[in-house]
Short mmCIF file of C-alpha atoms in Angstrom, two decimals:
data_model
loop_
_atom_site.label_atom_id
_atom_site.label_comp_id
_atom_site.label_asym_id
_atom_site.label_seq_id
_atom_site.Cartn_x
_atom_site.Cartn_y
_atom_site.Cartn_z
CA LEU A 281 8.72 -3.60 -7.92
CA LEU A 282 9.67 -2.58 -4.28
CA GLY A 283 9.86 1.21 -5.22
CA THR A 284 12.51 3.64 -5.43
CA ASP A 285 12.79 4.17 -1.80
CA ALA A 286 16.30 4.10 -0.53
CA ASP A 287 15.19 1.99 2.74
CA ARG A 288 13.45 -0.36 0.93
CA THR A 289 16.62 -0.88 -1.75
CA GLU A 290 18.38 -1.34 1.34
CA LEU A 291 16.27 -3.81 2.84
CA ALA A 292 16.02 -5.69 -0.34
CA ASN A 293 19.79 -5.81 -0.57
CA LEU A 294 20.45 -6.87 3.04
CA ARG A 295 17.71 -9.47 3.78
CA GLY A 296 16.32 -10.57 -0.07
CA TYR A 297 13.68 -9.60 -2.11
CA SER A 298 11.28 -11.97 -0.46
CA ALA A 299 11.70 -10.42 3.24
CA ALA A 300 11.33 -6.91 1.40
CA ARG A 301 7.96 -8.07 -0.19
CA LEU A 302 6.80 -9.68 2.85
CA ASP A 303 7.43 -6.68 5.11
CA LEU A 304 5.94 -4.71 2.32
CA MET A 305 2.71 -7.14 2.72
CA ARG A 306 2.57 -6.38 6.33
CA ALA A 307 2.88 -2.72 6.36
CA GLU A 308 -0.20 -2.85 3.83
CA VAL A 309 -2.03 -4.91 6.24
CA MET A 310 -1.09 -2.33 9.42
CA ALA A 311 -2.41 0.23 7.21
CA ASN A 312 -5.67 -0.99 6.24
CA LEU A 313 -6.65 -2.96 9.41
CA SER A 314 -9.95 -1.12 9.44
CA ARG A 315 -11.19 -2.58 6.01
CA GLY A 316 -13.46 -5.76 6.91
CA ASP A 317 -12.76 -6.63 3.13
CA LEU A 318 -8.65 -7.14 3.60
CA THR A 319 -8.19 -10.60 2.13
CA ILE A 320 -4.87 -12.44 1.15
CA TYR A 321 -5.99 -12.04 -2.58
CA SER A 322 -5.78 -8.28 -2.19
CA VAL A 323 -2.44 -7.92 -0.07
CA ALA A 324 -0.53 -10.59 -2.68
CA GLY A 325 -2.31 -8.75 -5.76
CA ASN A 326 -0.79 -5.40 -4.78
CA ALA A 327 2.45 -6.84 -3.97
CA GLY A 328 2.52 -8.56 -7.61
CA LEU A 329 2.19 -11.96 -6.09
CA SER A 330 -0.20 -15.03 -6.25
CA PRO A 331 -2.12 -15.61 -3.15
CA ARG A 332 -0.11 -18.75 -2.78
CA SER A 333 3.18 -17.39 -2.73
CA ALA A 334 2.48 -14.54 -0.79
CA GLN A 335 0.91 -17.20 1.64
CA ARG A 336 3.99 -19.26 1.88
CA MET A 337 6.09 -15.96 2.54
CA PHE A 338 3.83 -15.45 5.82
CA GLU A 339 4.20 -19.60 6.53
CA ARG A 340 8.12 -19.24 6.58
CA THR A 341 7.66 -16.87 9.58
CA GLY A 342 5.48 -19.77 11.56
CA THR A 343 1.93 -17.68 10.93
CA THR A 344 -0.38 -17.57 8.30
CA PHE A 345 -1.91 -14.43 6.83
CA THR A 346 -4.87 -14.65 8.63
CA GLU A 347 -3.40 -15.35 11.82
CA PHE A 348 -1.05 -11.98 11.44
CA LEU A 349 -4.51 -10.27 10.41
CA LEU A 350 -6.34 -11.17 13.40
CA GLU A 351 -3.49 -10.34 15.54
CA GLN A 352 -2.57 -7.21 14.44
CA ARG A 353 -7.00 -6.42 14.72
CA LEU A 354 -6.62 -7.87 18.58
CA LEU A 355 -3.62 -5.51 19.02
CA LEU A 356 -5.53 -2.48 17.45
CA VAL A 357 -8.17 -2.94 19.53
CA ARG A 358 -6.68 -3.43 22.92
CA LYS A 359 -4.68 -0.27 22.25
CA LEU A 360 -7.93 1.61 21.65
CA LEU A 361 -9.53 0.04 24.82
CA LEU A 362 -6.50 1.05 27.25
CA ASP A 363 -6.57 4.76 25.79
CA PRO A 364 -8.65 7.32 27.97
CA LEU A 365 -9.27 8.99 24.94
CA ASN A 366 -11.44 6.33 23.70
CA ARG A 367 -13.65 5.84 27.14
CA TRP A 368 -16.67 7.04 25.75
CA ARG A 369 -16.86 4.64 22.56
CA LYS A 370 -18.74 1.12 22.68
CA VAL A 371 -16.90 -1.83 22.72
CA SER A 372 -18.76 -2.78 19.49
CA ASP A 373 -17.54 0.72 17.83
CA LEU A 374 -13.88 -0.35 18.49
CA ALA A 375 -14.48 -3.66 17.10
CA HIS A 376 -16.05 -2.29 14.10
CA SER A 377 -13.26 0.32 13.50
CA ALA A 378 -10.40 -2.72 13.46
CA GLY A 379 -12.11 -4.59 10.86
CA PHE A 380 -14.13 -6.74 12.93
CA PRO A 381 -17.96 -6.97 11.41
CA ASP A 382 -19.27 -9.29 13.79
CA VAL A 383 -18.92 -8.33 17.59
CA SER A 384 -19.57 -12.00 18.82
CA TYR A 385 -16.65 -13.25 17.04
CA PHE A 386 -14.62 -10.46 18.00
CA ASN A 387 -15.40 -11.18 21.55
CA ARG A 388 -14.93 -14.66 21.52
CA VAL A 389 -11.38 -14.25 19.75
CA PHE A 390 -10.44 -11.69 21.81
CA ARG A 391 -10.95 -13.67 25.48
CA GLN A 392 -9.24 -16.53 23.80
CA ARG A 393 -6.11 -14.08 23.18
CA PHE A 394 -5.98 -12.06 25.91
CA GLY A 395 -7.72 -14.05 28.94
CA VAL A 396 -10.27 -11.15 29.72
CA THR A 397 -13.25 -9.60 27.69
CA PRO A 398 -12.89 -6.62 26.07
CA SER A 399 -15.07 -4.62 29.05
CA ASP A 400 -12.82 -6.29 31.82
CA MET A 401 -9.85 -4.98 29.67
CA ARG A 402 -11.08 -1.51 29.62
CA GLY A 403 -11.87 -1.70 33.50
CA ALA A 404 -8.68 -2.61 34.65
#
C-alpha cells in the first residue's frame, strides 16, 4: 500500500500507517501544487482512502486539507516572489503557477497571511 521504499517502511513502523499515509498525501500535495484541480478527492483516492478518512487525518494535525493546500501554495508564491530570478515575472503569473486560478482571491489571502501585498513583498 505504501510502496516498497525502505524509508516509507521505516516510517510506517515507527509512526504507524496513518502517519505514513498522511505524509504521502502531503508529499503528493507538494508535488502537485500547480494543479488548480487538486482536491481532497484526488489525493485521498491516490492514497487508497475515502475523502472523509483523509480529511480526518489532516484534522488530527490541527488543520484541514484545504488549509494545508492554501498554506503551501502561499509559501510557494512567497518563495518565488523573493527569488531574484523571478523579478521579471508578473505576480499573476506566479500565482497561476502555484495553482491560484483567481488572482483577486490570491491577493486577498496573501495579504491576510503575510500582512503585505505580493508586490510589496517583492519590493522589500
